[in-house]
Coordinates of N, CA, C and O in Angstrom, one line a residue:
X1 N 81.8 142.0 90.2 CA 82.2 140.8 90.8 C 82.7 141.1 92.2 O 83.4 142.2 92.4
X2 N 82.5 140.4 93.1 CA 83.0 140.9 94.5 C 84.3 140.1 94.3 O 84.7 139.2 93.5
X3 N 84.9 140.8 95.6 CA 86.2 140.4 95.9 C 86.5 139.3 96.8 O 87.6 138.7 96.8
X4 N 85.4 139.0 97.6 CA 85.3 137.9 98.7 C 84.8 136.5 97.2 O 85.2 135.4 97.5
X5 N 84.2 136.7 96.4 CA 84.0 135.7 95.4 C 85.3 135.1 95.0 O 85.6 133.9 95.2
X6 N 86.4 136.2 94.5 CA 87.7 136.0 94.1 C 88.6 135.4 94.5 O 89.3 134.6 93.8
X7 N 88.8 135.7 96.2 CA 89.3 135.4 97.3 C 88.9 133.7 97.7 O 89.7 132.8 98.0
X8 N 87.7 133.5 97.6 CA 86.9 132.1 97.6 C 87.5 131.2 96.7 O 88.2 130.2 97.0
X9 N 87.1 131.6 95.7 CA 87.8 131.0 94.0 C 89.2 130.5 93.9 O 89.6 129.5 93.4
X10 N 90.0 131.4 94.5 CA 91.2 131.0 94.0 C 91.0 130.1 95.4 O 90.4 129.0 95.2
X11 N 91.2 130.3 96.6 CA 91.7 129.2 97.4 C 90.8 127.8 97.1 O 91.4 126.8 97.4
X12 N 90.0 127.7 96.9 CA 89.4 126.6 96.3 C 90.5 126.0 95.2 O 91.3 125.0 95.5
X13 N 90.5 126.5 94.4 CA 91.3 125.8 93.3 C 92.4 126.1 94.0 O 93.0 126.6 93.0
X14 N 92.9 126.2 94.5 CA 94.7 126.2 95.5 C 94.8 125.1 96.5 O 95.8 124.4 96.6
X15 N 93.4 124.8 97.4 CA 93.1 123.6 97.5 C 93.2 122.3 97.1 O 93.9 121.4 97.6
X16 N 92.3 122.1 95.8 CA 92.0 121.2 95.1 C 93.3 120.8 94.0 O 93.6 119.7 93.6
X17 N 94.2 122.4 93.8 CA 95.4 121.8 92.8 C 96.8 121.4 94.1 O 97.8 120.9 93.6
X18 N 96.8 121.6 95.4 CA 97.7 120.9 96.3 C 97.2 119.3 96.7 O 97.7 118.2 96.7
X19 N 96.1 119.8 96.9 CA 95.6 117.9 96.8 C 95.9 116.9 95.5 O 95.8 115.6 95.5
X20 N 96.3 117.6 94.7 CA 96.6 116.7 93.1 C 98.2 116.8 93.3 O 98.7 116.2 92.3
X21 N 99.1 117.2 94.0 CA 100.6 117.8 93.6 C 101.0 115.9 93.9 O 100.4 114.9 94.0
X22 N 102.4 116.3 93.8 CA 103.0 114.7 94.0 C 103.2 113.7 93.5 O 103.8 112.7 94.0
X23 N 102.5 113.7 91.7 CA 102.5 112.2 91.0 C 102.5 113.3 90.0 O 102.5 114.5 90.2
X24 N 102.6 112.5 88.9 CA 102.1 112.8 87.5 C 101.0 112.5 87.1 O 100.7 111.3 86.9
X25 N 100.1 113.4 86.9 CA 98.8 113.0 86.0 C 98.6 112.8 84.8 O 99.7 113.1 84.2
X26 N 97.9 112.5 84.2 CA 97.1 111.7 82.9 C 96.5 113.2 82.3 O 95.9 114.1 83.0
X27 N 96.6 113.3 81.4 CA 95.7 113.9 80.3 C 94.4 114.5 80.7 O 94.0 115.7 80.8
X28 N 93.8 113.2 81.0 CA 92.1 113.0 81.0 C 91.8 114.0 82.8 O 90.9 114.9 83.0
X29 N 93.0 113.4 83.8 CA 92.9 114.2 85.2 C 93.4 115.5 84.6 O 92.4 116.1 84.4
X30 N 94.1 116.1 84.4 CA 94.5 117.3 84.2 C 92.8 118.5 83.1 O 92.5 119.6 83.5
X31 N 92.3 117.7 81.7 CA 91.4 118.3 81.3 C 90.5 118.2 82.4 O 90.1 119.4 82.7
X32 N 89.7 117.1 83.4 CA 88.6 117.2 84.1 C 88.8 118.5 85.4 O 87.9 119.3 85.6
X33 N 89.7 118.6 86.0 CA 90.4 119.3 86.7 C 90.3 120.7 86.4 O 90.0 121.6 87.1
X34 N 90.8 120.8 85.0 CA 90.5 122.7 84.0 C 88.7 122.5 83.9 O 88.0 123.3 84.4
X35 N 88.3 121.7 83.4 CA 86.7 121.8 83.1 C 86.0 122.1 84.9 O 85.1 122.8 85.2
X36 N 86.5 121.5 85.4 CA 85.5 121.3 86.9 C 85.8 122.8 87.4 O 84.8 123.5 87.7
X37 N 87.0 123.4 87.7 CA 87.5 124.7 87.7 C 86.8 125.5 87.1 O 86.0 125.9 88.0
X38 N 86.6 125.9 86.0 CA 85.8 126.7 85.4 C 84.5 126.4 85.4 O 83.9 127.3 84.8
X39 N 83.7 125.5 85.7 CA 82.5 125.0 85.8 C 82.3 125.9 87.2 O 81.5 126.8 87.1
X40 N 82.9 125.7 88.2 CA 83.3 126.0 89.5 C 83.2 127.3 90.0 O 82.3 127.7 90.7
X41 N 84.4 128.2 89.3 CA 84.2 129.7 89.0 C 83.4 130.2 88.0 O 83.7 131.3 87.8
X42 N 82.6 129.8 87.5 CA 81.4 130.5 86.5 C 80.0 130.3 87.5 O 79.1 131.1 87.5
X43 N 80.2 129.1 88.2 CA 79.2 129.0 89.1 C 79.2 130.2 90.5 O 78.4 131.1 90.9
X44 N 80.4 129.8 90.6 CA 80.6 130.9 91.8 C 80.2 132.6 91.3 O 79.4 133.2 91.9
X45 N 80.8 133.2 90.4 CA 81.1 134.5 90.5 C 79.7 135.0 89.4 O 79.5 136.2 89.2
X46 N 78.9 133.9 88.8 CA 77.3 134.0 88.7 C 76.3 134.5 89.7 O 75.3 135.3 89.6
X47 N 76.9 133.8 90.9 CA 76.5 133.8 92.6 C 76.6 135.0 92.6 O 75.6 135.7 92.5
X48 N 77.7 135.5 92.9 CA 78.4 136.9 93.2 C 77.9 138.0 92.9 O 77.8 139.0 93.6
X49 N 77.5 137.8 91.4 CA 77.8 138.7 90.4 C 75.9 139.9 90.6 O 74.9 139.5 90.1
X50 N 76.1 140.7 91.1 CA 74.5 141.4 91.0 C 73.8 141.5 89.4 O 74.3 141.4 88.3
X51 N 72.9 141.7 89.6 CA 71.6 141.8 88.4 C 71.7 142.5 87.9 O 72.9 142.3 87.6
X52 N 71.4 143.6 87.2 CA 71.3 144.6 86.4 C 69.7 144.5 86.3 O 69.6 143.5 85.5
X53 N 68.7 144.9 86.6 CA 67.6 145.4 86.0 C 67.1 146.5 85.3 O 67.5 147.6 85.7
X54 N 66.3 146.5 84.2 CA 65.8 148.1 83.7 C 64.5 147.7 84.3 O 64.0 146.6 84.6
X55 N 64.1 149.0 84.4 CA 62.7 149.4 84.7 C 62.5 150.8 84.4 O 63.1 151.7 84.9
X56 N 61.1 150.7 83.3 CA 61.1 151.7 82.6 C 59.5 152.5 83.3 O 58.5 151.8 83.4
X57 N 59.7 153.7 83.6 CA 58.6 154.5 84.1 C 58.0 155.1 82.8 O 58.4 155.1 81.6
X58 N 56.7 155.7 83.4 CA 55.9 156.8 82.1 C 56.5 157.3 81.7 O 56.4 157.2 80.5
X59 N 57.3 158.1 82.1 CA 58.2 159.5 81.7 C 58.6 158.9 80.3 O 58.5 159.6 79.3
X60 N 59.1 157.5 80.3 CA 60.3 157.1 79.5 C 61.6 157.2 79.8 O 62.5 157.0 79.0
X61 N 61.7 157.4 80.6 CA 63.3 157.4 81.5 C 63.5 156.2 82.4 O 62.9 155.7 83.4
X62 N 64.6 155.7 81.9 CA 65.4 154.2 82.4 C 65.7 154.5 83.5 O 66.1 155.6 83.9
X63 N 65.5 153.4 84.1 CA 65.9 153.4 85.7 C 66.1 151.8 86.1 O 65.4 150.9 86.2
X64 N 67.8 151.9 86.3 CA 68.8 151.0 86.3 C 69.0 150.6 88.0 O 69.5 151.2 88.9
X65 N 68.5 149.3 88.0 CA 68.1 148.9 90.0 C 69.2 147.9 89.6 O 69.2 147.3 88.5
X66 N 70.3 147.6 90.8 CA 71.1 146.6 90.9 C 70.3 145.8 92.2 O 70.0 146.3 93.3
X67 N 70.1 144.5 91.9 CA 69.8 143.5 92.9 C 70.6 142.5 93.2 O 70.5 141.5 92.6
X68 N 71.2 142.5 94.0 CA 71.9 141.6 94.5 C 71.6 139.8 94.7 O 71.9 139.2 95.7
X69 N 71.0 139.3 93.4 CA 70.6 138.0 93.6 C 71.8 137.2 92.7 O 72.8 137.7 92.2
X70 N 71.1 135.6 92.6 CA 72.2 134.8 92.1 C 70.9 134.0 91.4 O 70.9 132.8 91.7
X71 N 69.8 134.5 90.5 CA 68.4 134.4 90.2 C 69.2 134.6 88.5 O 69.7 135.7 88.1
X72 N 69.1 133.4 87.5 CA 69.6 133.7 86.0 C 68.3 134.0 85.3 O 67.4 133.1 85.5
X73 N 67.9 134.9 84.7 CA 66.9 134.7 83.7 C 67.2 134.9 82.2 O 67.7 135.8 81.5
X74 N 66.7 133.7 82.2 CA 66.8 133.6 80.5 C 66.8 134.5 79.8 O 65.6 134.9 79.7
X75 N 67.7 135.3 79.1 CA 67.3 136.4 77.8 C 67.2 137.6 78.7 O 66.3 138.4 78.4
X76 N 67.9 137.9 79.9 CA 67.5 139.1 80.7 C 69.0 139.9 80.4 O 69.1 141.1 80.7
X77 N 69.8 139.3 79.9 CA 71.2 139.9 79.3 C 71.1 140.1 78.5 O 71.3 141.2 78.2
X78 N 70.7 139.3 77.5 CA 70.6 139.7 75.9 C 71.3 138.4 75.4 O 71.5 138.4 74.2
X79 N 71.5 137.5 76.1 CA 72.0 136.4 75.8 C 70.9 135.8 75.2 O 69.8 136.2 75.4
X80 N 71.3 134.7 74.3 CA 70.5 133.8 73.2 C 71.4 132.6 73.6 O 72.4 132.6 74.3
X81 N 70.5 131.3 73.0 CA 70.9 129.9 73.3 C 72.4 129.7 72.4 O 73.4 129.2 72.9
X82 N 72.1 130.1 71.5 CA 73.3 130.1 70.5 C 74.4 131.0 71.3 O 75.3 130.3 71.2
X83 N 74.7 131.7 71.7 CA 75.7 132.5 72.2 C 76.3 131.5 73.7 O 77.5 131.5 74.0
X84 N 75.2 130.8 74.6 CA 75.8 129.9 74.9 C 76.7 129.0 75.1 O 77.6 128.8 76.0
X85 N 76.3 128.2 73.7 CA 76.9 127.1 73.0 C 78.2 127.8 72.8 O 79.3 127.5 73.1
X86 N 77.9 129.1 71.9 CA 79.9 129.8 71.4 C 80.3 129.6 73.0 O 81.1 128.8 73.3
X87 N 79.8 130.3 73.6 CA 80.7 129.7 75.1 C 81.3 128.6 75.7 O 82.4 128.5 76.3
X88 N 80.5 127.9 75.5 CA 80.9 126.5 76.1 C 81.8 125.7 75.4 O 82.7 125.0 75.8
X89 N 81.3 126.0 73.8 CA 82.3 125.0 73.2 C 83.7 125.9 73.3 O 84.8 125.4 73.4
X90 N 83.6 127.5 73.2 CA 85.3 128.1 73.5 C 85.8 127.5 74.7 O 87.0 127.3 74.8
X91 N 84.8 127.2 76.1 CA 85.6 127.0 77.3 C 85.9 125.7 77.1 O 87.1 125.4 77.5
X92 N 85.0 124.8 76.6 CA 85.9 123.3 76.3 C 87.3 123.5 75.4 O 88.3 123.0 75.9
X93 N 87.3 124.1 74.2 CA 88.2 124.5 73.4 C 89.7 124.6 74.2 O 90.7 124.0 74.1
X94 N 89.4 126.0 75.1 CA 90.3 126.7 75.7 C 90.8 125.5 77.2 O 92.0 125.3 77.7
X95 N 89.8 124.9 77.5 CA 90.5 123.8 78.6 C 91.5 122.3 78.0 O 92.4 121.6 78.6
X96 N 91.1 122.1 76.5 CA 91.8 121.0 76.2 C 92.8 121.8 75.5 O 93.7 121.4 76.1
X97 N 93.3 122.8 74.7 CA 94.3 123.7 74.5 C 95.4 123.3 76.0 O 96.5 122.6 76.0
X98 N 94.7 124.0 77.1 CA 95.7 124.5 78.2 C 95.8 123.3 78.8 O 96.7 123.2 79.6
X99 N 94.9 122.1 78.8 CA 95.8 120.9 79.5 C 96.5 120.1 78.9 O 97.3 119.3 79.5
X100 N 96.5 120.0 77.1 CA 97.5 119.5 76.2 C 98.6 120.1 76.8 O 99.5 119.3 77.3
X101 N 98.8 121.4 76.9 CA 99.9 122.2 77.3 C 100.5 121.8 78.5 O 101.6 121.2 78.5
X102 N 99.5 122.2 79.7 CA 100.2 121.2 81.2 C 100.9 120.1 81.0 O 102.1 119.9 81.3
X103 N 99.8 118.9 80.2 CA 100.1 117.6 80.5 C 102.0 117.4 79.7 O 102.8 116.5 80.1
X104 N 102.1 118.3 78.7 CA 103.2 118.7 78.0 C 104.7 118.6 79.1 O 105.7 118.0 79.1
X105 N 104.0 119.7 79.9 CA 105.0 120.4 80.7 C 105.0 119.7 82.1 O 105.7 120.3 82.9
X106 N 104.4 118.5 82.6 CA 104.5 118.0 83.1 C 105.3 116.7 83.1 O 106.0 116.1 84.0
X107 N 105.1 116.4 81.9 CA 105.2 115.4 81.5 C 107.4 115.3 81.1 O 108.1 114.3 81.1
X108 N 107.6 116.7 80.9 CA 108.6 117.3 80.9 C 109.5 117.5 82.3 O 110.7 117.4 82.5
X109 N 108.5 117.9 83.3 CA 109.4 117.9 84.2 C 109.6 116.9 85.0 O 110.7 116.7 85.5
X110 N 108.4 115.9 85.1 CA 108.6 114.5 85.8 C 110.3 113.8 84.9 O 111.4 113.5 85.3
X111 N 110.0 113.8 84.1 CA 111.1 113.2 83.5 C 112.5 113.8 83.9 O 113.3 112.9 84.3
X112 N 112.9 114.9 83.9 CA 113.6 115.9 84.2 C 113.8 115.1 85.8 O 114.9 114.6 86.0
X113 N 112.9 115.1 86.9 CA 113.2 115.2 87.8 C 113.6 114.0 88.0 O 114.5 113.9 88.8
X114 N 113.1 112.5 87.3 CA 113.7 111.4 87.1 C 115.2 111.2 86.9 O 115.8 110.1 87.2
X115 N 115.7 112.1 86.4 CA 116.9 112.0 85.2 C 118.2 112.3 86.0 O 119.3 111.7 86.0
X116 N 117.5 113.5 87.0 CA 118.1 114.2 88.5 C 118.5 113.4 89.4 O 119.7 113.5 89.9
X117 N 117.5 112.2 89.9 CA 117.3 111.5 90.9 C 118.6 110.5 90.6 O 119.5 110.2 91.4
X118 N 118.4 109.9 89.2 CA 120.0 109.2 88.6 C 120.7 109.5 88.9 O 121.4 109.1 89.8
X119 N 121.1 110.8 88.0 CA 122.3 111.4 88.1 C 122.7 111.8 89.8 O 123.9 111.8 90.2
X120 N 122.1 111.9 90.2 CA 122.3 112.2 92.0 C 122.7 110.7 92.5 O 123.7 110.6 93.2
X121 N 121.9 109.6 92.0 CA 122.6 108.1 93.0 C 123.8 107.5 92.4 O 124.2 106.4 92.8
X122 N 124.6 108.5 91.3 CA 125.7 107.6 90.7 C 126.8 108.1 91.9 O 127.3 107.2 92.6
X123 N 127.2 109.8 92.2 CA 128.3 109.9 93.4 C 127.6 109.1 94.7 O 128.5 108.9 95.6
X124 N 126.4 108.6 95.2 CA 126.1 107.5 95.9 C 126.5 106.2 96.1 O 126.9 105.7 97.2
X125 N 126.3 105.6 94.6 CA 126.8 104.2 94.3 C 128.4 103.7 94.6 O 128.9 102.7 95.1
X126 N 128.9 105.1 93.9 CA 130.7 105.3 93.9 C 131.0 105.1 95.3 O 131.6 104.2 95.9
X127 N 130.6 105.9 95.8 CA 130.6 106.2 97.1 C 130.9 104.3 98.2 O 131.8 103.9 98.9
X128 N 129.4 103.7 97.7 CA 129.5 102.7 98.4 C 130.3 101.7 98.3 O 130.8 101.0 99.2
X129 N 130.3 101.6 96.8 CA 131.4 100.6 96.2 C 132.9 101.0 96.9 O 133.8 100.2 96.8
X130 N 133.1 101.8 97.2 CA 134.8 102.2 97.3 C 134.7 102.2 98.6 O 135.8 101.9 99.1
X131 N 133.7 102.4 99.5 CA 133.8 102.0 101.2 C 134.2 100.4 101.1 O 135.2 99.9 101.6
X132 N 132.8 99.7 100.3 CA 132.9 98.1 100.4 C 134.1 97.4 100.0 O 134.3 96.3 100.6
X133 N 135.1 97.8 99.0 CA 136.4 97.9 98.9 C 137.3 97.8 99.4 O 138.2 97.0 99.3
X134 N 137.4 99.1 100.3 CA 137.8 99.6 101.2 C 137.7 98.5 102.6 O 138.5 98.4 103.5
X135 N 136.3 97.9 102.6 CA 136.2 97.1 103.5 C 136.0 97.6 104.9 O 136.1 96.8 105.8
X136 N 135.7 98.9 105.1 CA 135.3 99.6 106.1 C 133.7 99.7 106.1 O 132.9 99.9 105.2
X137 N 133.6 99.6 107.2 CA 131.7 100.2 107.5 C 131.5 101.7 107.7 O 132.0 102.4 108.6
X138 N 130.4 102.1 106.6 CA 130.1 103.5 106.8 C 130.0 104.4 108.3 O 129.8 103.8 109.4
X139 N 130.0 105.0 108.2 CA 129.6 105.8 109.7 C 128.2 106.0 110.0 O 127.6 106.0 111.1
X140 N 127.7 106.2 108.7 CA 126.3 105.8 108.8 C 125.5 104.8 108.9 O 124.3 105.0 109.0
X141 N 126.0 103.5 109.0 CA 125.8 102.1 108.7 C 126.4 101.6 109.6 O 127.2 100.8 109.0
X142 N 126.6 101.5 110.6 CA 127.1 100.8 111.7 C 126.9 99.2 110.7 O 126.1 98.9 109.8
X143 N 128.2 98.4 111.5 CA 128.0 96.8 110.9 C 127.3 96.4 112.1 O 127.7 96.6 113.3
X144 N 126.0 95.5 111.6 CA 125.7 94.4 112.9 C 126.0 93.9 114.0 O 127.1 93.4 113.7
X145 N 125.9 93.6 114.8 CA 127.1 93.4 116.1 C 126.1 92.4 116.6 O 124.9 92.7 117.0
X146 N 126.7 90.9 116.7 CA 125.6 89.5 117.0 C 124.0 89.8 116.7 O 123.4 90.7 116.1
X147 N 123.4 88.7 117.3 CA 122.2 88.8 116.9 C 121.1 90.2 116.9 O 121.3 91.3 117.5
X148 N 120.2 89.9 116.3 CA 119.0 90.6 116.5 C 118.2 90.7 117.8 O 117.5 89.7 117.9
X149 N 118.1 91.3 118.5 CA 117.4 91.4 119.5 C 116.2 91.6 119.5 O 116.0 92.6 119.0
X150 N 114.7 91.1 119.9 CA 113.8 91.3 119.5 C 112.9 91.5 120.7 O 113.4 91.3 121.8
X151 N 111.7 91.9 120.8 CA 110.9 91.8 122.3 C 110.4 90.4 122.3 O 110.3 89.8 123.4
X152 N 109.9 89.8 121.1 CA 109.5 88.7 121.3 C 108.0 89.2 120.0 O 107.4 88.2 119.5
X153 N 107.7 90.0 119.8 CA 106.8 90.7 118.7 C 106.9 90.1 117.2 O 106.3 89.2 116.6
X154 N 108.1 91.0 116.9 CA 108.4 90.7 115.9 C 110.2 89.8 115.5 O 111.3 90.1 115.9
X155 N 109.7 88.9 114.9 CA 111.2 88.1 114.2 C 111.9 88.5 113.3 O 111.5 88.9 112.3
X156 N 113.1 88.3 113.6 CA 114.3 89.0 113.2 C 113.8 88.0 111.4 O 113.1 87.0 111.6
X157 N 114.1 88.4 110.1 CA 113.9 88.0 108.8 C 114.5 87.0 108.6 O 114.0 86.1 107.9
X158 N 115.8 86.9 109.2 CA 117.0 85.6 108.9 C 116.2 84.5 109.7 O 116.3 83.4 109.2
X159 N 115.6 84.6 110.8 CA 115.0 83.2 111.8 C 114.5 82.5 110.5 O 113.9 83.2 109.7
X160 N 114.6 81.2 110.3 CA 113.6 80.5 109.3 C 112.0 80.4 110.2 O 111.7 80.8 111.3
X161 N 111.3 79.7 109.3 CA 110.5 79.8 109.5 C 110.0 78.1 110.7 O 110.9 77.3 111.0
X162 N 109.1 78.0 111.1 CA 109.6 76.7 112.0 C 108.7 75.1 111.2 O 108.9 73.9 111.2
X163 N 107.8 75.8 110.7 CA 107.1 74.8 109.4 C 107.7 74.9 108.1 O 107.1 74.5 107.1
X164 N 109.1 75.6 107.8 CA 109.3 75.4 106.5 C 110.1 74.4 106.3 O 110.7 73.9 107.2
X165 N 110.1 73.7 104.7 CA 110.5 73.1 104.3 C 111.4 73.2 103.2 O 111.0 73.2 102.1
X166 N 113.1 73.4 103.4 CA 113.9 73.9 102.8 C 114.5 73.0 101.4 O 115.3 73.5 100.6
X167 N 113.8 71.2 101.4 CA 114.7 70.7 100.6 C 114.0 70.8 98.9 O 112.9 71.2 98.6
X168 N 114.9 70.3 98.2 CA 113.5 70.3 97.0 C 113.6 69.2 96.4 O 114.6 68.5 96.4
X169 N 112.1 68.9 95.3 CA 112.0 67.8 95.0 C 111.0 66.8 95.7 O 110.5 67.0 96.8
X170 N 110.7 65.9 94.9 CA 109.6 65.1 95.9 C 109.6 65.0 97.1 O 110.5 65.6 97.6
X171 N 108.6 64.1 98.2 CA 109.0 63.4 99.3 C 109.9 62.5 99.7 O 109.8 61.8 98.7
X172 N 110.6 62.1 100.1 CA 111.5 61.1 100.0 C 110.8 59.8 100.3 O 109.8 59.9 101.1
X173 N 111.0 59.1 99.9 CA 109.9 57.6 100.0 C 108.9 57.5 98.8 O 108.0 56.6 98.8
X174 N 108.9 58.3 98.0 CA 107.2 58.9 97.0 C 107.7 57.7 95.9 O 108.7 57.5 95.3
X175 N 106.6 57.3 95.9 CA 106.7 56.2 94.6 C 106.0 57.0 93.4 O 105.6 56.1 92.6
X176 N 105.7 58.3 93.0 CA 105.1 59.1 92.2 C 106.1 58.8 91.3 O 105.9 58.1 90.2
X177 N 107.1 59.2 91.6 CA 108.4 59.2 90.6 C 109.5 58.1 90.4 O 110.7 58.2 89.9
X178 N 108.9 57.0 90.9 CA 109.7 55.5 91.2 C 110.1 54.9 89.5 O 109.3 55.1 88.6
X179 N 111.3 54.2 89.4 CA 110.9 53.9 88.2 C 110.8 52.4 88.8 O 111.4 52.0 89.8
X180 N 109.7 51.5 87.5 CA 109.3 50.5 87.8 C 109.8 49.3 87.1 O 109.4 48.2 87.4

């Protein structure tokens, strides 16, 4: 196997698993993700990987040529269709194994990091409540000082709106609801 194959392989999937970082995934994204991976690098380091040829002269003496192709032929390993299948079903095997596992440990740490994020906003909350008490404005929080200033873009949230209608209840005048 070459080393530039290796080198390829992993940053590919170093790639592909920074593009997934940031959420919690599902089960189903984590096994397709191990399956595509290994689909991935079996493809690749097949590529890579040189031939082995025999080639047998009169003498009777083997003569072992490495060719450098990425050319599969059937039964030129000694592989059979059945030995295959033991493959494929261990790599399926071995990928839902190790993403039960992830999704495990994932599933562990998101929670974990949830639990963190709490416990971190309770000296926050304390925090605020005993300023608001206190009746002082944070230093970080400057208080308002008169209106909103705007360029004329966008409106300040408190302006109402100039077509709304704030009362509730019918029209006034509506004979819908008259009693007769």
């Amino acid at each position: 196997m070459a080393p530039k194959a290796v080198v390829l392989g992993f940053a590919l999937l170093y790639l592909v698993a920074w593009a997934l970082t940031g959420a919690e995934r599902s089960l189903a994204t984590i096994l397709g993700g191990l399956l595509g991976g290994q689909f991935m690098l079996h493809a690749l380091f097949a590529a890579a990987a040189p031939t082995v040829t025999t080639v047998r002269h009169t003498g009777g003496h083997a003569l072992h040529q490495v060719v450098a192709t990425s050319d599969v032929v059937p039964g030129a390993s000694g592989a059979t269709f059945g030995a295959g299948v033991v493959m494929l079903v261990a790599h399926v095997t071995a990928a839902l194994g190790a993403a039960w596992w992830l999704r495990k440990g994932e599933q562990a740490v998101w929670t974990l990091a949830r639990r963190v994020a709490v416990l971190a906003a309770y000296p926050l909350r304390a925090l605020r409540t005993l300023v608001a008490l206190l009746g002082a404005a944070p230093a970080c929080c400057p208080a308002p000082v008169g209106r909103l200033r705007t360029n004329g873009l966008i409106r300040p949230a408190s302006v109402a709106l100039r077509g709304s209608v704030t009362r509730r209840g019918p029209p006034f005048g509506s004979t819908t609801f008259a009693w007769r």
